[in-house]
XYZ file of C-alpha atoms in Angstrom:
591
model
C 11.124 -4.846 -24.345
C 13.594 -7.134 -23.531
C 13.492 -6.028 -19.841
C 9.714 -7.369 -20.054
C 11.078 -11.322 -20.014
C 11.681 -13.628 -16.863
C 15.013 -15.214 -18.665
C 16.612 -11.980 -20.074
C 19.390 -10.387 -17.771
C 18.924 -6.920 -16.951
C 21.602 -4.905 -18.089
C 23.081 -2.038 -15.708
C 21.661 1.400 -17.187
C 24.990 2.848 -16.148
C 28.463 1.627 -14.693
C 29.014 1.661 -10.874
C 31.827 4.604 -9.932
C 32.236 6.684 -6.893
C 29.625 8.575 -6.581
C 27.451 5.711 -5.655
C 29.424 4.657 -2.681
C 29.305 8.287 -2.025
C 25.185 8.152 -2.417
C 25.402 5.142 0.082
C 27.017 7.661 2.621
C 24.097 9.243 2.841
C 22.622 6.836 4.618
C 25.524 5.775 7.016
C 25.829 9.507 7.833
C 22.228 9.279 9.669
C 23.604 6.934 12.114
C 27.075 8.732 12.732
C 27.160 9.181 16.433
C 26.028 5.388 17.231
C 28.549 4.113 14.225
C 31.688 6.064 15.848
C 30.811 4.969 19.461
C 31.080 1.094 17.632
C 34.175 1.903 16.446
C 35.657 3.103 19.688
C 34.314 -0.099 21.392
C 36.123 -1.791 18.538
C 39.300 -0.316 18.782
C 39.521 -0.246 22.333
C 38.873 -4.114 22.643
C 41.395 -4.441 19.608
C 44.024 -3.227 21.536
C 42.829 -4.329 24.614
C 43.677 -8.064 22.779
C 47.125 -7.212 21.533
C 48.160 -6.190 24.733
C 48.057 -10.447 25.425
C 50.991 -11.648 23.549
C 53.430 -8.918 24.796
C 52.146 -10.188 28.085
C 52.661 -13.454 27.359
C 56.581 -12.720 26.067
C 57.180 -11.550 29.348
C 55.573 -14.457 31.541
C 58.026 -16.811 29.171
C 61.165 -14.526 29.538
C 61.228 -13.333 32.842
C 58.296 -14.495 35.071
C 58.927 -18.264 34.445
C 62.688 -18.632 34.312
C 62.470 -16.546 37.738
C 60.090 -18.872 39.259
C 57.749 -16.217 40.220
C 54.762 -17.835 41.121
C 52.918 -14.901 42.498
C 53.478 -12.541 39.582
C 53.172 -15.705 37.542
C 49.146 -15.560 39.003
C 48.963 -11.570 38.612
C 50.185 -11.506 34.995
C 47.557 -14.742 34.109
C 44.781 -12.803 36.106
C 46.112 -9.678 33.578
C 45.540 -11.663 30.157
C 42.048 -12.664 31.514
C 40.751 -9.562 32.868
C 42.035 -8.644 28.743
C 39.848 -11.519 27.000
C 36.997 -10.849 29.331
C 36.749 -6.887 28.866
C 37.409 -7.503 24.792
C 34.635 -9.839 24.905
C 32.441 -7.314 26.936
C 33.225 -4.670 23.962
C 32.909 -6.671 21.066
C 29.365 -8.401 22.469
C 28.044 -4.102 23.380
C 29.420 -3.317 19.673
C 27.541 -6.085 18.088
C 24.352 -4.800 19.541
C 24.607 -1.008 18.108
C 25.373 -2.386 14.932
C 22.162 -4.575 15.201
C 20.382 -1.714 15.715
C 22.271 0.598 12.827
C 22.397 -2.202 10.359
C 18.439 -2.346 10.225
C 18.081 1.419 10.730
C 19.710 1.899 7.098
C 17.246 -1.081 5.307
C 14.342 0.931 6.595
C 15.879 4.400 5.272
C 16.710 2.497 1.671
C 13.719 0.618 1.640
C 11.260 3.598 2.815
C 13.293 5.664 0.012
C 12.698 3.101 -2.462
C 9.256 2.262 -1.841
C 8.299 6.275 -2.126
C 10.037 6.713 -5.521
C 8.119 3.286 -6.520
C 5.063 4.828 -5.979
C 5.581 7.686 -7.879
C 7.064 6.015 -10.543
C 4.277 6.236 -13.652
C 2.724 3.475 -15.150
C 5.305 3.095 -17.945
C 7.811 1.668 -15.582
C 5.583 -1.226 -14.277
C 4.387 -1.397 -17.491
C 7.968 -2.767 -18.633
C 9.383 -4.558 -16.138
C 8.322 -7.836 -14.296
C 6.815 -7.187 -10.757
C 9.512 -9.838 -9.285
C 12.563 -7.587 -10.681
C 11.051 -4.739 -8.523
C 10.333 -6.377 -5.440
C 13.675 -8.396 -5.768
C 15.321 -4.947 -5.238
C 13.250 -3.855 -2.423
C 13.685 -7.209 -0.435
C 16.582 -8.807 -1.465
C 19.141 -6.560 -2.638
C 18.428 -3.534 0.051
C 19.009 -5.971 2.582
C 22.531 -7.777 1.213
C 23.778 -4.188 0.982
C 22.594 -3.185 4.476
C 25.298 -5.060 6.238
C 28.124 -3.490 4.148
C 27.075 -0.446 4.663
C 27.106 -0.581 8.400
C 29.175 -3.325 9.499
C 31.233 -3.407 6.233
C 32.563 0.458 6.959
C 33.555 0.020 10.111
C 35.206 -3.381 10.349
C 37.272 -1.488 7.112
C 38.968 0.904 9.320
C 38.666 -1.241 12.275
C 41.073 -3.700 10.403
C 43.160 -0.923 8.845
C 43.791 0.417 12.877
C 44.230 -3.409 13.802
C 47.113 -3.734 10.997
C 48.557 -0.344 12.452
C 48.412 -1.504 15.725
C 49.735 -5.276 15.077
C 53.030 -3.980 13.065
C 53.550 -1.419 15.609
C 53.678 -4.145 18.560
C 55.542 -6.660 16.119
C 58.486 -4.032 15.548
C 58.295 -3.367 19.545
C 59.370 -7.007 19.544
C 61.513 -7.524 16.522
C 61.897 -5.371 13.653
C 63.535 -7.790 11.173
C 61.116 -10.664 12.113
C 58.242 -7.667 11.626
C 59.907 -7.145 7.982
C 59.704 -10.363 7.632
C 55.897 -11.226 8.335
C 55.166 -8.237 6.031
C 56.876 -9.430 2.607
C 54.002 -11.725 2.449
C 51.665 -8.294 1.909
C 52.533 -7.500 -1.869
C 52.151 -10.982 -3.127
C 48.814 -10.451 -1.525
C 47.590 -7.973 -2.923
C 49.163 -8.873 -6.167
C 46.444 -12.136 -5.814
C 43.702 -9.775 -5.182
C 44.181 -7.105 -8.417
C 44.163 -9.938 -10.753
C 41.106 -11.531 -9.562
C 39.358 -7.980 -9.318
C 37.390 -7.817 -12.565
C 36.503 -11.472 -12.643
C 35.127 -11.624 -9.284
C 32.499 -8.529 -9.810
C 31.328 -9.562 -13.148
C 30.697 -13.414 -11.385
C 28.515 -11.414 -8.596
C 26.289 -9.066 -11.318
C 25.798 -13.045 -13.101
C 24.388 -13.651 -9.470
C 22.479 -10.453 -9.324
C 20.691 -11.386 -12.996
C 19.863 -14.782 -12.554
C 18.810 -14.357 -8.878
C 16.756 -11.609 -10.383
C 15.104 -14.143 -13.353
C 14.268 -16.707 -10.592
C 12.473 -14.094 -8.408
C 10.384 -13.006 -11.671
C 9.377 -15.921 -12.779
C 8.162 -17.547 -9.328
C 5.967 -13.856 -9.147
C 4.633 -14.449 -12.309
C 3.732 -18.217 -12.214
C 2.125 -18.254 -8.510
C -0.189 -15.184 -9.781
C -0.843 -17.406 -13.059
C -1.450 -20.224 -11.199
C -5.141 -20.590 -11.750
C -4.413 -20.218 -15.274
C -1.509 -23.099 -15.299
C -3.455 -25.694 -13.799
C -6.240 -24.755 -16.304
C -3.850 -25.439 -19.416
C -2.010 -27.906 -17.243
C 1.377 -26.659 -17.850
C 2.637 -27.272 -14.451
C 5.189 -29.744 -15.779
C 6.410 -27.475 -18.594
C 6.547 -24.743 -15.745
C 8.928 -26.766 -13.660
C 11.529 -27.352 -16.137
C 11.770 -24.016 -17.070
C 11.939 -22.876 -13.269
C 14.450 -25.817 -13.098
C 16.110 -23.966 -15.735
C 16.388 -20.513 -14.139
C 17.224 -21.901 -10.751
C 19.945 -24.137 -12.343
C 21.708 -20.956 -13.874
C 21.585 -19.518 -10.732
C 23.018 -22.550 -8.849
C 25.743 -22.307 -11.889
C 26.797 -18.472 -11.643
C 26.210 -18.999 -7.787
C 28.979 -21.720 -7.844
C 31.347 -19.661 -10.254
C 31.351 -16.624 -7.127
C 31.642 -18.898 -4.953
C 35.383 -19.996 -6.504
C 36.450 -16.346 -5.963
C 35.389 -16.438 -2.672
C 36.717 -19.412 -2.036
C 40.376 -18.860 -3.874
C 41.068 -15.643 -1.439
C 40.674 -17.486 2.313
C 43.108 -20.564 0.412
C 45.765 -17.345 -0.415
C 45.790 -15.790 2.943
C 45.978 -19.414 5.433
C 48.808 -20.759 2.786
C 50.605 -16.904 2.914
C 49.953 -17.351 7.086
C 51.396 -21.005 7.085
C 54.529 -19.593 4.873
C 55.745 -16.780 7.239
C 54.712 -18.809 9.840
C 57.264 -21.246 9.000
C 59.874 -18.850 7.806
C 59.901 -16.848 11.521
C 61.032 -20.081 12.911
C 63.453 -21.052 10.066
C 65.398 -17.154 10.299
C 64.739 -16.898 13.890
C 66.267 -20.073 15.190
C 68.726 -20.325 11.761
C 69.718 -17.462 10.862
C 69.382 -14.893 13.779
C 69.956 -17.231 16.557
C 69.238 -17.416 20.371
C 71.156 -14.981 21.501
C 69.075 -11.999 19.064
C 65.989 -14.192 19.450
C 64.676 -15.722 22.131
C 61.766 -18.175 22.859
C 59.317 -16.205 24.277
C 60.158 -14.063 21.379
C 59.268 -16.288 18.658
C 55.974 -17.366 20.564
C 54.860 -13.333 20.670
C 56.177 -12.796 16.726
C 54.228 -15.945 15.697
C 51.192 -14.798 17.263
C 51.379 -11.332 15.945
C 51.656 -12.972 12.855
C 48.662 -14.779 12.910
C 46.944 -11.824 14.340
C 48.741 -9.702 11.072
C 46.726 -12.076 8.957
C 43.520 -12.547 10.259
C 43.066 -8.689 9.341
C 43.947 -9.105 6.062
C 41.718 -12.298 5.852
C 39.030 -10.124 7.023
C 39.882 -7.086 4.652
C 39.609 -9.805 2.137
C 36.368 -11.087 2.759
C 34.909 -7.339 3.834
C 36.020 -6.923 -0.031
C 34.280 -9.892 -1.020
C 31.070 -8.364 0.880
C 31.784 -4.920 -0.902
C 31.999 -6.512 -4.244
C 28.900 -8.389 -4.019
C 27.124 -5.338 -2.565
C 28.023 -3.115 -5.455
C 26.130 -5.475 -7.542
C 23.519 -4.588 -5.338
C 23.282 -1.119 -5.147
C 23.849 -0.434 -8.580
C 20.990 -1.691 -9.302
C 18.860 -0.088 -6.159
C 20.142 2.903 -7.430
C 19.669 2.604 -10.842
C 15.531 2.219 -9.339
C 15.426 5.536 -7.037
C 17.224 6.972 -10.645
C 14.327 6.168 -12.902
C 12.405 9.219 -13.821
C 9.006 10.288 -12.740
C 8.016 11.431 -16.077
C 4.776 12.059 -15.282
C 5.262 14.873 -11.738
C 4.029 18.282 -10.792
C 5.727 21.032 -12.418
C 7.151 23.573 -10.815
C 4.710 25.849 -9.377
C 2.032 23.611 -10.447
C -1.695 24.918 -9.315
C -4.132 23.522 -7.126
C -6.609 22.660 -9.268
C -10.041 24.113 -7.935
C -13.229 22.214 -7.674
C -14.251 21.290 -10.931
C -18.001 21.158 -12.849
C -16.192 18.881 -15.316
C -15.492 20.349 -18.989
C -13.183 17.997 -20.455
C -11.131 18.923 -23.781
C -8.733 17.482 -26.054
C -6.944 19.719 -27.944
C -4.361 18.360 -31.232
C -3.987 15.665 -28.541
C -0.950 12.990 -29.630
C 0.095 9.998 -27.574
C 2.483 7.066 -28.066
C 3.659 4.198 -25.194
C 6.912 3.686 -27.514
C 8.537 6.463 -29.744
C 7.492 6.479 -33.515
C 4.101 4.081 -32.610
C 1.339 6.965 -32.040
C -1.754 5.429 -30.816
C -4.179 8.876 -31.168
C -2.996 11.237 -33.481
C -4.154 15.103 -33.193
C -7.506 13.895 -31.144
C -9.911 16.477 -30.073
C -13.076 16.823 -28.533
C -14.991 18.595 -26.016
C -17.223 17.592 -23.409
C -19.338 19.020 -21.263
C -20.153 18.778 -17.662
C -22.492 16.293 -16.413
C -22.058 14.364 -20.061
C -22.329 10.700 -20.028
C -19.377 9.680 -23.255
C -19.151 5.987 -23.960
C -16.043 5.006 -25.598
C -16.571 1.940 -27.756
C -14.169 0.239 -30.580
C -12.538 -2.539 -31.035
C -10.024 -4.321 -28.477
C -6.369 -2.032 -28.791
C -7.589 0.811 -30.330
C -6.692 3.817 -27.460
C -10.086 3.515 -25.655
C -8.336 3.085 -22.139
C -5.571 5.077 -23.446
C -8.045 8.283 -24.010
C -9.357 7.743 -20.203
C -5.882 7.061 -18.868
C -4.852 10.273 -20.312
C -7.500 12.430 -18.409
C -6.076 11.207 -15.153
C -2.594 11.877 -16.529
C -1.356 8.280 -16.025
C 0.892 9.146 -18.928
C 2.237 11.917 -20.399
C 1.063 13.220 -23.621
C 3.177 13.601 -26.757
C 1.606 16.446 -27.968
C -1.871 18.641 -27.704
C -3.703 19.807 -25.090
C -6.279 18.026 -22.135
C -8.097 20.963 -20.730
C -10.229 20.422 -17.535
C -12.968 23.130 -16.997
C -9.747 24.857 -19.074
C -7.001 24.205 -17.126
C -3.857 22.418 -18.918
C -4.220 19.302 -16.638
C 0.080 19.351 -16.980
C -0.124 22.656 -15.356
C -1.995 21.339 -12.131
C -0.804 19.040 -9.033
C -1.658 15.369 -9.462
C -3.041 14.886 -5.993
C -5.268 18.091 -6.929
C -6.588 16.302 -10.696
C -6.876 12.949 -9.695
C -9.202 13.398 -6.475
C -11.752 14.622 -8.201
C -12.157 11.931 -10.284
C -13.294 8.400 -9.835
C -11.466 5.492 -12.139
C -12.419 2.449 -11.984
C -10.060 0.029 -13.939
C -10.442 -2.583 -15.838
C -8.720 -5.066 -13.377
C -10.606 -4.885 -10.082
C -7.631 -4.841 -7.543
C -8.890 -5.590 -4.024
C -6.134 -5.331 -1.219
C -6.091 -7.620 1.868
C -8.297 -6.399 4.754
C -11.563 -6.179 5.488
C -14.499 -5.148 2.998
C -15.273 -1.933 4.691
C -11.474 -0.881 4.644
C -11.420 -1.764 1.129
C -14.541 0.131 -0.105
C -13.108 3.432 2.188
C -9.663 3.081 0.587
C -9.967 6.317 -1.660
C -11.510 8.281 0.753
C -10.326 7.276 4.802
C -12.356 9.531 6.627
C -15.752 8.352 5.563
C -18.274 6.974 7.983
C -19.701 3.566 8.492
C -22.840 4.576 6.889
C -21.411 6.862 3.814
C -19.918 3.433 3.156
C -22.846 1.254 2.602
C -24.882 3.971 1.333
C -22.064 3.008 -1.481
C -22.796 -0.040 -1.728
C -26.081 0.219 -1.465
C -25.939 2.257 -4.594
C -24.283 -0.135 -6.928
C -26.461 -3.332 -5.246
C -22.910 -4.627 -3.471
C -25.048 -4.253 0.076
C -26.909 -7.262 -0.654
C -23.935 -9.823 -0.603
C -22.016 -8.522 1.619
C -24.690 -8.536 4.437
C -24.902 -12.506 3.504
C -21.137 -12.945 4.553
C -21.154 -14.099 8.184
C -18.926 -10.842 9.700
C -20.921 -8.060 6.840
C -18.547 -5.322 6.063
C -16.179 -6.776 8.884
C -15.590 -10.014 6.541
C -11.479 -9.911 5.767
C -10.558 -10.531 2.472
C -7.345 -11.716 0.942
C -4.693 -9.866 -1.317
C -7.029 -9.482 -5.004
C -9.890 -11.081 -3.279
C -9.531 -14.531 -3.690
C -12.320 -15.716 -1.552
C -14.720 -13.362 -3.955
C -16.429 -13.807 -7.117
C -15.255 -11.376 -9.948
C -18.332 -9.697 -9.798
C -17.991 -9.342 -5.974
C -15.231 -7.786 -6.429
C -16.170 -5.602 -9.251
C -19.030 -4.451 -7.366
C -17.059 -3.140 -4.216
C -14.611 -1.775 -6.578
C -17.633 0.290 -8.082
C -18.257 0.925 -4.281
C -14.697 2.507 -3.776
C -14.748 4.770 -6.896
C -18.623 6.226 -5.931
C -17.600 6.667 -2.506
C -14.968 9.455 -3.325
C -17.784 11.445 -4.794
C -16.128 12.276 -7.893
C -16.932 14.723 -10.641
C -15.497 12.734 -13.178
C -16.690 9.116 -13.234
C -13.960 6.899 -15.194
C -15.473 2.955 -15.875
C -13.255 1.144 -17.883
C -15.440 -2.122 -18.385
C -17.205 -1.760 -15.271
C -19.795 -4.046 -15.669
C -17.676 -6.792 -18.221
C -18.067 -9.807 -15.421
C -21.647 -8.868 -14.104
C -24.460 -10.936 -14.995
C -27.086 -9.357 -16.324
C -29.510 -9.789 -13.114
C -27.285 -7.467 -11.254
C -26.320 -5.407 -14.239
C -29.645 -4.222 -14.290
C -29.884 -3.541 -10.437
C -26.632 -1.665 -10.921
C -27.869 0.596 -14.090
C -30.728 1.481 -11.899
C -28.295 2.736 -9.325
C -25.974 4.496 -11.949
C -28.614 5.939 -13.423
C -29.051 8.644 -10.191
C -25.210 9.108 -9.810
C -24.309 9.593 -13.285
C -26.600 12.989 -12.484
C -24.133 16.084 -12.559
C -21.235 14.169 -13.121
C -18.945 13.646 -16.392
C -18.600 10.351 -17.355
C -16.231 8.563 -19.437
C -17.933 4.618 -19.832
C -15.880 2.405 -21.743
C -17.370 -1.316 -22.613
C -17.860 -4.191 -24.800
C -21.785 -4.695 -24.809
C -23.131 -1.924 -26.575
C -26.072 -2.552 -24.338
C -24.957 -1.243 -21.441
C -24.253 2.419 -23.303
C -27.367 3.437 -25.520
C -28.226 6.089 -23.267
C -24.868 7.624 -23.125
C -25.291 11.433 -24.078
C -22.833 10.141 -26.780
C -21.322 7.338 -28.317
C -17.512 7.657 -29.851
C -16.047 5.309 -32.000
C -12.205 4.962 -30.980
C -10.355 3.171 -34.060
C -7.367 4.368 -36.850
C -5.586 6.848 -33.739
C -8.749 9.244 -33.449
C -12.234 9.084 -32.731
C -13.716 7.701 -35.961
C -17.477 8.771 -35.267
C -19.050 10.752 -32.836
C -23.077 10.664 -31.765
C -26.300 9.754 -30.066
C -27.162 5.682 -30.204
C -29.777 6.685 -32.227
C -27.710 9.013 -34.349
C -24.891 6.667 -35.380
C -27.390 3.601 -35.942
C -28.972 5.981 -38.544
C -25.226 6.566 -40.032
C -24.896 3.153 -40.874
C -21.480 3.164 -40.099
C -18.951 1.331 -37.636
C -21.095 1.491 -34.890
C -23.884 0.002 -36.673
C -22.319 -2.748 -38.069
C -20.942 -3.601 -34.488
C -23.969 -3.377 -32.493
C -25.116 -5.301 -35.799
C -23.184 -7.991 -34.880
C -23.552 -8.053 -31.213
C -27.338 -8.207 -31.600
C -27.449 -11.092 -33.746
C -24.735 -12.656 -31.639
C -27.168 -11.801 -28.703
């Protein structure tokens, strides 16, 4: 899928409208009472400030040319005691919206990391990791600020605007009408740069996005580059992607830069033009000095608003980039969910059945067609075939990883898509084919499927699959901290307390999806000899390469051509003379 590629922009599943911004209320509702305490603070310090230049016009009319020294001190004292308490509002304002502004990442970013982990295996399975975390990180936290901050300076700067043209026309009503023909040419500006300016910010979304999925993907490769040596060829084409981001970066950046140039030239203009009417044209005896000094300053007040409508617009525009796509993630479908009224499955004995069972990742590209079989408790089924045919499909399915296209899978008879998830899935033990070890210690690592078990439950574990052994030779045991996919362990370390984890949760259906593929055969043997006792009673789906490590499955199946091809005892298909044979023909003389 083209979604699948570091260098392809995404492309928005659906158009932003409304009923986003309205989603994004949701959040900025949970912090209502601090949010409208801000806002007071805001507005009261607001006109707290534009009390100043009225102030001012009267210390210039009347308090100077009077020569009133003492009022002269009490009106200064006045404008002060204004700046001072403004200050004192603004600074307690800035703290709640701190405070508010991080309270809304966590709520997006808890809600997004929930719906991520319910999200099936389809959805990882087509997108890069870095376009996922890019909108957990990243995006949820460029949005955060407009969504706190960004609402309330809005208003804030609508009531400042009120505020400012109601003092201006206190002062002078045709040097008000004047500062205000400057607003439609404004706004003129800012409808035809509109369109323009929010496709340059999705560029920036998309190739901030490709960057972010293309460093995930080459520091987990890393090993692998320095192997092949492709570290130069890896540069240029990060050069690449960071160079088309520096390029749509730059392109925003002229919209951003275009609306601050409008609004101080607009300023400068009526600026200018108060003097020019108001010394000119109205004259001294409608205007006075002290007059033009208050009408200037409102002015420049008047526009700083609109400067800061502009750039809250900026913010908005760039967030709606943003949240489009963070809620184009908490939109994905969890395909694969309880229905409603789903059971609790009961404890199982572990009858597995496919019934007509029909499965494709993509429409129209089946990979079983009308599969069935039945096992029985306590069976031992090893899954063998060659490399793409469904054989981690078939055990994927059991664990309803996926949802099947059509057909039946029946455990101890229940229609496993009639049961809860959480009820299925802990009663079975998978073991995958990439042995994932999380950062932490060994001990925490080995009791991650199952918290409450004891110190000893756990290395009776690993005891069990011969893990004990190695881990005792570490310097802190089972206290020995690991790193993220357990660099600082072999693979067969860490396939071993992987084995650990699954046996631990005591599981009546045993899933091993190459379990033993990077286990030499010293320890493969040890292992087998611990299997061997906890295989006992359980159902086992085994799926590997060396046909070795399966003769004494209760039964073989042959996975090839969407179906299981042939079905039997080691000894059973070897007389057949079939596919198995001539594969564990091969392997043997390979051997």
């Amino acid at each position: 899928m083209a979604r699948n590629k570091f260098d392809i922009d995404e492309n928005l599943e659906s158009p932003f409208d409304i009923n986003h911004f309205k989603r994004a209320m949701i959040y900025i509702r949970k912090q209502k009472s601090p949010m409208i305490l801000a806002f007071t603070l805001s507005a009261l310090s607001a006109a707290v400030g534009l009390s100043a230049p009225l102030i001012m016009q009267h210390i210039v009319d009347v308090v100077i040319p009077d020569k009133a020294v003492g009022a002269l001190v009490g009106w200064s004292a006045l404008i002060l005691f204004t700046i001072v308490a403004s200050v004192i509002m603004a600074t307690y304002r800035s703290r709640i919206m701190t405070r508010v502004g991080q309270d809304i990442i966590f709520d997006i970013r808890t809600d997004l990391f929930k719906h991520l982990q319910e999200l099936p295996f389809q959805y990882y399975d087509d997108r890069p990791q870095g376009k996922i975390l890019i909108r957990v990180v990243n995006y949820v936290n460029s949005v955060s600020d407009v969504l706190s901050n960004g609402i309330i300076n809005f208003v804030l700067e609508i009531v400042n605007l009120l505020f400012i043209a109601i003092f201006m026309f206190m002062v002078n009503a045709k040097l008000s009408l004047l500062i205000l023909a400057g607003l439609p040419v404004f706004l003129a500006l800012m409808i035809l740069i509109k369109n323009g300016q929010r496709r340059a910010w999705q560029a920036v979304s998309n190739k901030s996005s490709n960057v972010n999925a293309y460093l995930q993907e080459s520091i987990s490769g890393i090993r692998v580059t320095q192997i092949f040596t492709r570290e130069q060829y890896n540069e240029g084409t990060f050069t690449r992607l960071a160079g088309n981001f520096r390029k749509a970066w730059m392109h925003a950046q002229l919209y951003n830069g275009f609306i601050p140039f409008a609004v101080d030239n607009l300023a400068t203009i009526v600026s200018t033009s108060i003097y020019l009417v108001g010394l000119l044209i109205l004259g001294p005896e409608e205007v006075t000095f002290g007059v033009i000094i208050a009408m200037t300053s409102y002015a420049a007040r008047f526009w700083q608003p609109i400067l800061n409508l502009s750039n809250l617009y900026n913010s908005f525009i760039n967030a709606v980039a943003y949240l489009e796509r963070i809620f184009e993630t908490l939109d994905e479908p969890v395909t694969v969910s309880d229905i409603p009224d789903a059971l609790e499955l009961p404890p199982i004995k572990g009858d597995v059945a496919f019934d007509d069972v029909t499965f494709a990742y993509e429409p129209g590209r089946n990979i079983l067609e009308h599969l069935s079989f039945k096992v029985k408790a306590g069976e031992s089924i090893a899954l063998v075939g060659p490399t793409g045919a469904g054989k981690t499909t078939v055990v994927n399915l059991i664990s309803r990883f996926y949802n099947i296209t059509g057909g039946r899978i029946l455990v101890d008879g229940y229609d496993i898509n009639q049961v809860t998830l959480k009820s299925l899935r802990s009663q079975m033990g998978i073991m995958l084919q990439d042995s994932f070890i999380f950062s932490g210690t060994i001990l925490d690592n080995i009791r991650y499927g199952r918290l409450d078990a004891t110190e000893e439950e756990v290395i009776a574990a690993a005891k069990a699959v011969r893990a004990h052994d190695f881990i005792q030779e570490f310097e802190m045991g089972y206290k020995t901290e690991v790193n993220e996919r357990g660099s600082k362990l072999s693979q067969g370390q860490r396939q071993l307390i992987s084995f650990a984890r699954t046996l631990l949760a005591n599981p009546r259906i045993l899933i091993l999806d190459e379990a033993t593929s990077s286990i030499d055969a010293k320890t493969e043997r040890l292992l087998q000899e611990g299997l061997n006792e906890l295989l006992k009673g359980r159902t086992s789906f085994i799926i590997a390469h060396r046909l070795s490590t399966v003769k004494n499955c209760d039964r073989i199946m042959y996975v090839a051509d969407k179906g299981v091809a042939e079905a039997g005892s080691h000894d059973e298909l070897i007389a057949r003379r079939g596919l198995y044979y001539r594969l564990y023909s091969a392997q043997k003389m390979e051997a």
